[in-house]
PDB file of C-alpha atoms in Angstrom:
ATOM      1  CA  UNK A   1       0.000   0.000   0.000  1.00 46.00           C
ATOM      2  CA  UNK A   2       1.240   3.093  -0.788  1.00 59.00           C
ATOM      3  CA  UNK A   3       2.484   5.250   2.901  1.00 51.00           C
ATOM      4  CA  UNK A   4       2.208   8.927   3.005  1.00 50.00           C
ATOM      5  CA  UNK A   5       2.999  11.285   6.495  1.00 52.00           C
ATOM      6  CA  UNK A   6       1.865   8.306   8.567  1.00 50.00           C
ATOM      7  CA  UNK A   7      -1.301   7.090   6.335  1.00 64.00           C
ATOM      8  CA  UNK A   8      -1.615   3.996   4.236  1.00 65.00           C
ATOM      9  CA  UNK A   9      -3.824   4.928   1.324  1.00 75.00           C
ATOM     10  CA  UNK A  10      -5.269   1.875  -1.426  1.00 75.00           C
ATOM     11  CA  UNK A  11      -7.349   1.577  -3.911  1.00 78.00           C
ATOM     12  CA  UNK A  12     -10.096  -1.121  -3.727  1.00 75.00           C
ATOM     13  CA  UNK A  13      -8.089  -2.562  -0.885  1.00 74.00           C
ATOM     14  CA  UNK A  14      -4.892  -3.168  -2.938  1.00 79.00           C
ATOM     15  CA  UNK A  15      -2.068  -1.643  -3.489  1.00 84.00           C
ATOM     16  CA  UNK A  16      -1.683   1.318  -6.031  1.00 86.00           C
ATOM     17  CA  UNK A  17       0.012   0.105  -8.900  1.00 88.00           C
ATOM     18  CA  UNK A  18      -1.218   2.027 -12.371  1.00 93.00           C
ATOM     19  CA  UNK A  19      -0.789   6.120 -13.039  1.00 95.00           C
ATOM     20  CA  UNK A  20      -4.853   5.284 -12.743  1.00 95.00           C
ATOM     21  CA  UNK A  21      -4.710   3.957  -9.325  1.00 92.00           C
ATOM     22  CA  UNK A  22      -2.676   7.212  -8.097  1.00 92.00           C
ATOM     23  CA  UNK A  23      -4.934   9.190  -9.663  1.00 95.00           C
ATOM     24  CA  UNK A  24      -7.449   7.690  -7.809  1.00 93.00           C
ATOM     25  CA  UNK A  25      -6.320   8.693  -4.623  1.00 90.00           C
ATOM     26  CA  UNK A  26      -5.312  11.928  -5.634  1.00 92.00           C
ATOM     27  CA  UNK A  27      -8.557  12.798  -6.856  1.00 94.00           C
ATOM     28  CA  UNK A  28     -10.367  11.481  -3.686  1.00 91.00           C
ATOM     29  CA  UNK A  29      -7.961  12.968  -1.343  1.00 90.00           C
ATOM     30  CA  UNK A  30      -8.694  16.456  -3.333  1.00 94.00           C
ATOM     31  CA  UNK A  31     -12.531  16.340  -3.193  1.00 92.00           C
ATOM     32  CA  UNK A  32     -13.104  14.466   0.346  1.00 87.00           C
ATOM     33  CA  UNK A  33     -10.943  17.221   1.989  1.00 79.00           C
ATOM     34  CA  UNK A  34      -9.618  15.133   4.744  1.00 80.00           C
ATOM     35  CA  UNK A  35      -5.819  14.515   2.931  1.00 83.00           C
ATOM     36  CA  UNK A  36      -6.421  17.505   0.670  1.00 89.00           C
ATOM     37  CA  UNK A  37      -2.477  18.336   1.470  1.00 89.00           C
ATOM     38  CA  UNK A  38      -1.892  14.616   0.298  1.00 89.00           C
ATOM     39  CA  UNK A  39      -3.577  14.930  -2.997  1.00 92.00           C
ATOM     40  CA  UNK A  40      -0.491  16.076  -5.351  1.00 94.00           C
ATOM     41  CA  UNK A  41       1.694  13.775  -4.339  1.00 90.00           C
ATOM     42  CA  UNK A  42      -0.269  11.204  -5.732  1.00 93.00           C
ATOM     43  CA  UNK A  43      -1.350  12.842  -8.645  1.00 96.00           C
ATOM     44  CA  UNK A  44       2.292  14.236  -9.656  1.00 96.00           C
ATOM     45  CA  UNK A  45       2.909  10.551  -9.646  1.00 94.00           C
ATOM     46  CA  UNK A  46       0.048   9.741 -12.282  1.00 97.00           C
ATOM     47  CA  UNK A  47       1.030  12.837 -14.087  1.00 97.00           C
ATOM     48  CA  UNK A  48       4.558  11.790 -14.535  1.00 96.00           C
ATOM     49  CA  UNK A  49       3.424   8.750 -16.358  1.00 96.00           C
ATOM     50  CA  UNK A  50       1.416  10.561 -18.527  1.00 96.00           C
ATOM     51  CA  UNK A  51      -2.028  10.708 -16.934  1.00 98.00           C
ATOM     52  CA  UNK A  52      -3.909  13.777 -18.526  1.00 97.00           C
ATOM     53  CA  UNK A  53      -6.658  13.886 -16.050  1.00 98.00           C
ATOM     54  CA  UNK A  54      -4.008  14.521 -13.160  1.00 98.00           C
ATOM     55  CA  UNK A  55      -2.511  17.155 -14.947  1.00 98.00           C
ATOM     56  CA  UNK A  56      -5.876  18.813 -15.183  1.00 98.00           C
ATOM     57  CA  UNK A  57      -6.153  17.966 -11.375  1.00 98.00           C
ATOM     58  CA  UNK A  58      -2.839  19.806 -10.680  1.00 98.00           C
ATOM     59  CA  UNK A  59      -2.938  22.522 -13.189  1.00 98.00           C
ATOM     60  CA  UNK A  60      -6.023  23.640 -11.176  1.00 98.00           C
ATOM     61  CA  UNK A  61      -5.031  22.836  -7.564  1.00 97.00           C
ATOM     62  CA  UNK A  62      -2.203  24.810  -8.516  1.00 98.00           C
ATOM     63  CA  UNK A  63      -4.242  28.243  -9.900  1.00 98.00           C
ATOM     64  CA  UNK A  64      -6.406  27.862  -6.521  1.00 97.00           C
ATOM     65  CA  UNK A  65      -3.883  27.982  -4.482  1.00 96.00           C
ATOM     66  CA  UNK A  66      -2.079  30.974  -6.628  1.00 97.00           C
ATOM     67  CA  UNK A  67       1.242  29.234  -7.752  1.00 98.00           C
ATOM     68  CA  UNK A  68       0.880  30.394 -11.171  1.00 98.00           C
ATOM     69  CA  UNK A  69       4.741  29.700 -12.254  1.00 98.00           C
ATOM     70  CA  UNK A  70       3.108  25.762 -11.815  1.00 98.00           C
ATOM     71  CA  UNK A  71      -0.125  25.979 -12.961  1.00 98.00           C
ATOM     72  CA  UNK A  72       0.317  27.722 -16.277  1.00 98.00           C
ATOM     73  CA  UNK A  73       2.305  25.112 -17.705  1.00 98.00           C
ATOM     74  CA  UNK A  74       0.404  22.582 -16.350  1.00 98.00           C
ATOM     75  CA  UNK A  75      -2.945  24.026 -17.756  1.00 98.00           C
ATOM     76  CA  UNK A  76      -0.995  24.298 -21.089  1.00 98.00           C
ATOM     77  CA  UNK A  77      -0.968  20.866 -21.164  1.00 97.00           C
ATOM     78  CA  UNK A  78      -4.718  20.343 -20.707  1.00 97.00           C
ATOM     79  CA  UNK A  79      -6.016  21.158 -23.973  1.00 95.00           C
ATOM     80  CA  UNK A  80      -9.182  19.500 -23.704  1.00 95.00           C
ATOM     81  CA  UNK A  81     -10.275  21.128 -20.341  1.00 98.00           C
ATOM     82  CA  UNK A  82     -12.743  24.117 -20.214  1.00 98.00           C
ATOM     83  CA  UNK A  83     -11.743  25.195 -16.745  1.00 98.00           C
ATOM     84  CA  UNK A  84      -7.803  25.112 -18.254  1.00 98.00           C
ATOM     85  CA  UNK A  85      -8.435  27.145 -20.547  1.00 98.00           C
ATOM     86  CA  UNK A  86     -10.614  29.529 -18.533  1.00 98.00           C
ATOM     87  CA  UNK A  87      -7.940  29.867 -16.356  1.00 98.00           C
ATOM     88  CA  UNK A  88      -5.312  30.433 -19.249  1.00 98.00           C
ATOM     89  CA  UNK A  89      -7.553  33.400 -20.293  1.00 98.00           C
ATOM     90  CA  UNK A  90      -8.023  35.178 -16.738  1.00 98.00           C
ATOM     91  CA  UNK A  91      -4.203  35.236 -16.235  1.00 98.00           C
ATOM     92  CA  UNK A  92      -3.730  36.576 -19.311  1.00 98.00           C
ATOM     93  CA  UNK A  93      -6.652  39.409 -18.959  1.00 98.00           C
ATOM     94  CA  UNK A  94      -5.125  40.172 -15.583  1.00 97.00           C
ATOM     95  CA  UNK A  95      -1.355  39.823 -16.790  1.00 98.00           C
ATOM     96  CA  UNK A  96       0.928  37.271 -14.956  1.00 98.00           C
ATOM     97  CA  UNK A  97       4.318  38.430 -15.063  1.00 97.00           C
ATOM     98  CA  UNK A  98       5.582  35.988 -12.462  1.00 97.00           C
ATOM     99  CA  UNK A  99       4.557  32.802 -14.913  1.00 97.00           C
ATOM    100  CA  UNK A 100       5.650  34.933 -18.223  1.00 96.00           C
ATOM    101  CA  UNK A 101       2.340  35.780 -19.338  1.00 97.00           C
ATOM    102  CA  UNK A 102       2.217  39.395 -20.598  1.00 97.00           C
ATOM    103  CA  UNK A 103      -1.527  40.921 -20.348  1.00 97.00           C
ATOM    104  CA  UNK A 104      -3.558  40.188 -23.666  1.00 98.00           C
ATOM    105  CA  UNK A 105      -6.991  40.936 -24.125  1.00 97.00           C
ATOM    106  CA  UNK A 106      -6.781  38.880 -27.787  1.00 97.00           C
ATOM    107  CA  UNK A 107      -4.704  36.241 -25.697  1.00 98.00           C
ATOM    108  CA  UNK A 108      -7.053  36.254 -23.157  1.00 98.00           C
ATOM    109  CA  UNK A 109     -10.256  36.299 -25.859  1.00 98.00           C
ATOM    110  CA  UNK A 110      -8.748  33.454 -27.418  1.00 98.00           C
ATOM    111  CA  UNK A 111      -8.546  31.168 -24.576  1.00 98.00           C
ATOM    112  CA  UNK A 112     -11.928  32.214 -23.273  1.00 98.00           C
ATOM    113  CA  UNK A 113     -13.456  31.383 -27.047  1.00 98.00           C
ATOM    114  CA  UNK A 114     -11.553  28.094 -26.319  1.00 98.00           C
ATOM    115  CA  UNK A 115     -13.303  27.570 -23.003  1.00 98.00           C
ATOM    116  CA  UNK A 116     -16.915  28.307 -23.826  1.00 98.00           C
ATOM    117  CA  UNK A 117     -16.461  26.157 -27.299  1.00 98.00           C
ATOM    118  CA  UNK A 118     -16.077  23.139 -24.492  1.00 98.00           C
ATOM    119  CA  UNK A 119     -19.184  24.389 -22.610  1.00 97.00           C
ATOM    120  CA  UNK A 120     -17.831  26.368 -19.829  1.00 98.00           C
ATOM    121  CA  UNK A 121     -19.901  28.984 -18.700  1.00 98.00           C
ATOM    122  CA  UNK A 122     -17.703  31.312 -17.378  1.00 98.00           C
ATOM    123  CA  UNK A 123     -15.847  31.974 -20.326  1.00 98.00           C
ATOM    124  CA  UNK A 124     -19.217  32.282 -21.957  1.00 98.00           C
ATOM    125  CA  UNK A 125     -19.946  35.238 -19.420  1.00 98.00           C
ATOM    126  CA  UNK A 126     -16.604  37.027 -19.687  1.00 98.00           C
ATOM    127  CA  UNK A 127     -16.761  37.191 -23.283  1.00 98.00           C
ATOM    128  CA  UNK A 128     -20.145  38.829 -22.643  1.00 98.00           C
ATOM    129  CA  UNK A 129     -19.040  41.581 -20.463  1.00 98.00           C
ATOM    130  CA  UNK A 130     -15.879  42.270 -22.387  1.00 98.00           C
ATOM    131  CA  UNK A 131     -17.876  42.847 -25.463  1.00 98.00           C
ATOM    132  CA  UNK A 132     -19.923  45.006 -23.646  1.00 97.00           C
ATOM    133  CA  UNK A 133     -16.749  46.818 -22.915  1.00 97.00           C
ATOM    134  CA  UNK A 134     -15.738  47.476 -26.545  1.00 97.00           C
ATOM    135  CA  UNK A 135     -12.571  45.818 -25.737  1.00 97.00           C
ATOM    136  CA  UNK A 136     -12.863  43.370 -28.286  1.00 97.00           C
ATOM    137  CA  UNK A 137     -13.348  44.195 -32.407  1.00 96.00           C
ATOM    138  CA  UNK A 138     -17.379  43.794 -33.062  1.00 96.00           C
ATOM    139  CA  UNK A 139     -19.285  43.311 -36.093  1.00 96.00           C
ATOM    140  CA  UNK A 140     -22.636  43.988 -34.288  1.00 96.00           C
ATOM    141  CA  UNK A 141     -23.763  46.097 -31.163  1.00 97.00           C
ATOM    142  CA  UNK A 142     -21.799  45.434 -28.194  1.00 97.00           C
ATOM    143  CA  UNK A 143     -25.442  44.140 -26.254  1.00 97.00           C
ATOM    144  CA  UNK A 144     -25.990  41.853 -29.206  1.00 97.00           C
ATOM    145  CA  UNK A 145     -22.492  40.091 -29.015  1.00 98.00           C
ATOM    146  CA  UNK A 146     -22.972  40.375 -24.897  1.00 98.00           C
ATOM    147  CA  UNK A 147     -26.367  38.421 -25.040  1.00 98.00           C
ATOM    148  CA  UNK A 148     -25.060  35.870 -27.114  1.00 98.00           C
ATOM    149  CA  UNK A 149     -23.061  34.728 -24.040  1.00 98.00           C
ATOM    150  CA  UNK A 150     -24.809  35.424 -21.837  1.00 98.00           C
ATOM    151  CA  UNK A 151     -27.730  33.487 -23.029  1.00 98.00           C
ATOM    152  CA  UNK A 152     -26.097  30.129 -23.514  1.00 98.00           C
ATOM    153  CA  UNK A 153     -24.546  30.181 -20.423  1.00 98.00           C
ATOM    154  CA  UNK A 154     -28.061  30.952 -18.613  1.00 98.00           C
ATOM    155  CA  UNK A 155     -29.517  27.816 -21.139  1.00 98.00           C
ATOM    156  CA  UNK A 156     -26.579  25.966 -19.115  1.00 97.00           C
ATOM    157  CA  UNK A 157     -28.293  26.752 -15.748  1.00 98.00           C
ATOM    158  CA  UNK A 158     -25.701  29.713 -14.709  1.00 98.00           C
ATOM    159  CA  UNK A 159     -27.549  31.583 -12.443  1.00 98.00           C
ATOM    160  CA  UNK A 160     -25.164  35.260 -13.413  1.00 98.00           C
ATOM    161  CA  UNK A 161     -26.087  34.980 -16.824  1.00 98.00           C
ATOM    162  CA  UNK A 162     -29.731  34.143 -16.278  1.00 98.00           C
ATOM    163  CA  UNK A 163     -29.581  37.652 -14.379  1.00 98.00           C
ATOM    164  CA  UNK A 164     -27.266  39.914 -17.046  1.00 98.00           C
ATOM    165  CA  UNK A 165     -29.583  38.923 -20.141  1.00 98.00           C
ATOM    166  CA  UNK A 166     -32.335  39.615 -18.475  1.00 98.00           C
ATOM    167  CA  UNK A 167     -30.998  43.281 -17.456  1.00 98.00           C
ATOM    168  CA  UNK A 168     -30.076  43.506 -21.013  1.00 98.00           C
ATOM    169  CA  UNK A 169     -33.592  42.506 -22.141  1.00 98.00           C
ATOM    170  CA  UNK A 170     -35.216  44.820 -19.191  1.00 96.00           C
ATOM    171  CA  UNK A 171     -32.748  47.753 -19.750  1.00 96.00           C
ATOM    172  CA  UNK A 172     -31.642  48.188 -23.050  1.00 96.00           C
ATOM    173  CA  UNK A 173     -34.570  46.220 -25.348  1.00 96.00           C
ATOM    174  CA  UNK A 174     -37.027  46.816 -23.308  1.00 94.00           C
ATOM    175  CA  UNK A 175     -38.386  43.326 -23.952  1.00 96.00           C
ATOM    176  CA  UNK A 176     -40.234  42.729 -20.246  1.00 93.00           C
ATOM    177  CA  UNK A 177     -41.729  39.374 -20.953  1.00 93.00           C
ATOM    178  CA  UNK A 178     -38.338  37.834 -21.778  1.00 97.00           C
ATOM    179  CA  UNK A 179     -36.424  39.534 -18.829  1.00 97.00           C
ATOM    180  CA  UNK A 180     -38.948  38.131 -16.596  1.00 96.00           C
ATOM    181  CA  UNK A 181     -38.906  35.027 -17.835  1.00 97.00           C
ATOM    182  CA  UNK A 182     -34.906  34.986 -17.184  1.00 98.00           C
ATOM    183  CA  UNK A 183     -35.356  36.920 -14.032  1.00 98.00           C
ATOM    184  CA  UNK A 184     -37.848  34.021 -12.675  1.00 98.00           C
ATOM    185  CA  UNK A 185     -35.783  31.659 -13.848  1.00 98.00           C
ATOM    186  CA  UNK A 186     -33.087  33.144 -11.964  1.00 98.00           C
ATOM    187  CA  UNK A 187     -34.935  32.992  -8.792  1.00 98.00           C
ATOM    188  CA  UNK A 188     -35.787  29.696  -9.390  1.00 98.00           C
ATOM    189  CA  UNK A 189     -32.260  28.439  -9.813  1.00 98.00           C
ATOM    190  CA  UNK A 190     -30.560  26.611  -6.815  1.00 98.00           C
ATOM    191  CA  UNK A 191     -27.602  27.739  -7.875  1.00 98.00           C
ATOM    192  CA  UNK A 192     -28.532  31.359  -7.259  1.00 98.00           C
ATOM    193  CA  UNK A 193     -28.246  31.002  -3.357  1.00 97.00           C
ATOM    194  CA  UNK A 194     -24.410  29.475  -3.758  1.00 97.00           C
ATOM    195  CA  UNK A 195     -23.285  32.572  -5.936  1.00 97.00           C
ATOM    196  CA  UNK A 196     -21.631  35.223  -4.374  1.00 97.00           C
ATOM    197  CA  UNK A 197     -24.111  37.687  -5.714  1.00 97.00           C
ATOM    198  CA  UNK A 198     -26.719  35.735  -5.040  1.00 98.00           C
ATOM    199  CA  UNK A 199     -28.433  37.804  -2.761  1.00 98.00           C
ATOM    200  CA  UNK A 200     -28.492  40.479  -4.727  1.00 98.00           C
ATOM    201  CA  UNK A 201     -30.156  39.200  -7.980  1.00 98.00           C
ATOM    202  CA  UNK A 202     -32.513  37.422  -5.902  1.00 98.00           C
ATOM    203  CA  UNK A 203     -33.799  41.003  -4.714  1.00 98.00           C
ATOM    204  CA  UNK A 204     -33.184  42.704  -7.902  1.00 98.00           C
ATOM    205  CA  UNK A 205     -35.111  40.139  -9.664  1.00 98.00           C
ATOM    206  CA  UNK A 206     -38.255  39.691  -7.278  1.00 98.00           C
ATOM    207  CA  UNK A 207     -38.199  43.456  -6.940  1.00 97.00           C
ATOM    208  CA  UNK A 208     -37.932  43.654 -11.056  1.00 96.00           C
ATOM    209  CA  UNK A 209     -40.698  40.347 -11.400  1.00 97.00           C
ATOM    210  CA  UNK A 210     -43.139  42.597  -8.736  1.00 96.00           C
ATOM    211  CA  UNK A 211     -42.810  45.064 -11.335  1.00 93.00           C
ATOM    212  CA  UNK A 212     -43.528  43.031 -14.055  1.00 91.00           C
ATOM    213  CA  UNK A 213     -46.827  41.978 -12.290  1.00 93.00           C
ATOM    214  CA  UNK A 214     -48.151  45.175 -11.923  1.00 92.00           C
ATOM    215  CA  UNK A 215     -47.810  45.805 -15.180  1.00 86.00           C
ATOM    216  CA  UNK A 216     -49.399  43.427 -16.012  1.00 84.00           C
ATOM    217  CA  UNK A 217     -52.141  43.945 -13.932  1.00 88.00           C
ATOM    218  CA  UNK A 218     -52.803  47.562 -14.823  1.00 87.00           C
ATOM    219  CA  UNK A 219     -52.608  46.582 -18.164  1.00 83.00           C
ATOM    220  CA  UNK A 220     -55.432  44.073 -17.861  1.00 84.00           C
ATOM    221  CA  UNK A 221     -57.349  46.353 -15.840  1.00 86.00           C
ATOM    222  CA  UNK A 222     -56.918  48.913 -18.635  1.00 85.00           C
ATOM    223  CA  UNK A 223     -58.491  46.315 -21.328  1.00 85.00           C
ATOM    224  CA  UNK A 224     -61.147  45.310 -19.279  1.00 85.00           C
ATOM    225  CA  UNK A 225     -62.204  49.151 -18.973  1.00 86.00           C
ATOM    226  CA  UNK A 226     -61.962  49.931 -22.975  1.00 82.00           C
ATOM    227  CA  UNK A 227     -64.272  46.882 -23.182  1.00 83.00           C
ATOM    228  CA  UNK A 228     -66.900  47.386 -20.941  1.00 84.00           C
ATOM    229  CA  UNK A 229     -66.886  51.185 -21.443  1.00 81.00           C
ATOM    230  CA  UNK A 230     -65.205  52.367 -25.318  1.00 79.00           C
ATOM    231  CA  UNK A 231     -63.128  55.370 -25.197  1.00 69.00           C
ATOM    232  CA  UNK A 232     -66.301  56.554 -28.029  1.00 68.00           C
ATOM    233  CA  UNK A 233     -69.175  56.063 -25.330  1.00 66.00           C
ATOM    234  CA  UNK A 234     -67.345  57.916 -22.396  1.00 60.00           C
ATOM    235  CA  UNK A 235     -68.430  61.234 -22.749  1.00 62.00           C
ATOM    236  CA  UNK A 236     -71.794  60.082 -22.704  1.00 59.00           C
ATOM    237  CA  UNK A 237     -71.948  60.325 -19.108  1.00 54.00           C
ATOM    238  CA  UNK A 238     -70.064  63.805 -18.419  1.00 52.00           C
TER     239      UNK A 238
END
């Protein structure tokens, strides 16, 4: 069994003996939390022999924990991970000088397209905003490129983006059913509570769905009136 700082660790009850079965470990000692300090020296193992989901593993342990000069060329190496190349595109948005990576805004863009191509929804949101920052070239209003992004990371449950198209709907299209259909869906999201805004866009949007309602209402209560009493027949009863 393999030993580490006084704890025997195996997989299935045997002994680890495949970059898999380190991997294994490392990945359980990462998400279980109770030998989180264990975790990359087990998956630097598995890595070593080639194992592209621990250098994933470490190319992200290592952002978290801010060792960049590691992580970047670790998350170089994961080409196929969303979250890699999310991370690629922040550093290089923010500028890294410690791992070598001068700020970029088309460096950045690039690895951000790269990210939401494989689905993540981050990149999908930071591509938003920066278009609605002019800082990258546009062939179409900044909102239109914006709520591209923003609305296929809300149709992938991202409670942020659910909330920013439906301001762009509300504020800029004027469009209230389909900001309160985002807005509600928003609230409705699970996800909302575990986001650090999400407070706030759960009281912006009930506030902003309130709205919505008494529009509604005074609207129907308008129609009802022109029906039962025609804006021609009114001055019959000055």
């Amino acid at each position: 069994m393999a030993h580490w700082q006084g704890t025997d660790f195996t997989v299935d009850g045997r002994e680890p003996a495949t970059a898999e079965d380190h991997y294994r470990i490392g990945l359980h000692c990462w998400n279980s939390g109770q030998h989180r300090a264990t975790a990359p020296y087990f998956l630097e193992t598995a890595a070593g022999a080639g194992h592209e989901a621990a250098v994933e593993l470490l190319g992200h342990i290592a952002y978290l924990q801010g060792h960049y000069v590691i992580a970047v060329p670790l998350l170089r190496r994961s080409t196929g991970s969303p979250r890699a190349a999310y991370y690629l595109a922040s550093l290089y948005q923010q500028g890294c000088p410690e791992a070598g990576l001068a700020q970029s805004l088309d460096e950045a863009a690039h690895h951000y397209r790269v990210a939401a191509r494989l689905g993540e929804p981050e990149a999908m949101l930071a591509l938003g905003e920066l278009y609605l920052e002019r800082l990258l070239p546009l062939t179409r209003t900044p909102a239109e490129h914006a709520l591209e992004y923003f609305l296929t990371a809300a149709e992938r449950g991202h409670p942020y983006a659910q909330y920013r198209a439906a301001e762009l709907y509300r504020t800029l299209y004027q469009d209230i059913e389909r900001a309160a259909a985002l807005y509600r869906a928003c609230v409705d999201n699970p996800m909302t509570a575990r986001h650090a805004l999400g407070s706030m866009m759960t009281l912006q949007s009930q506030a902003h769905l309130r709205e919505e309602a008494a529009t509604r209402a005074a609207r129907a209560a308008r129609q009802r009136r022109d029906a039962v009493n025609p804006v021609e027949r009114r001055g019959d009863f000055i």
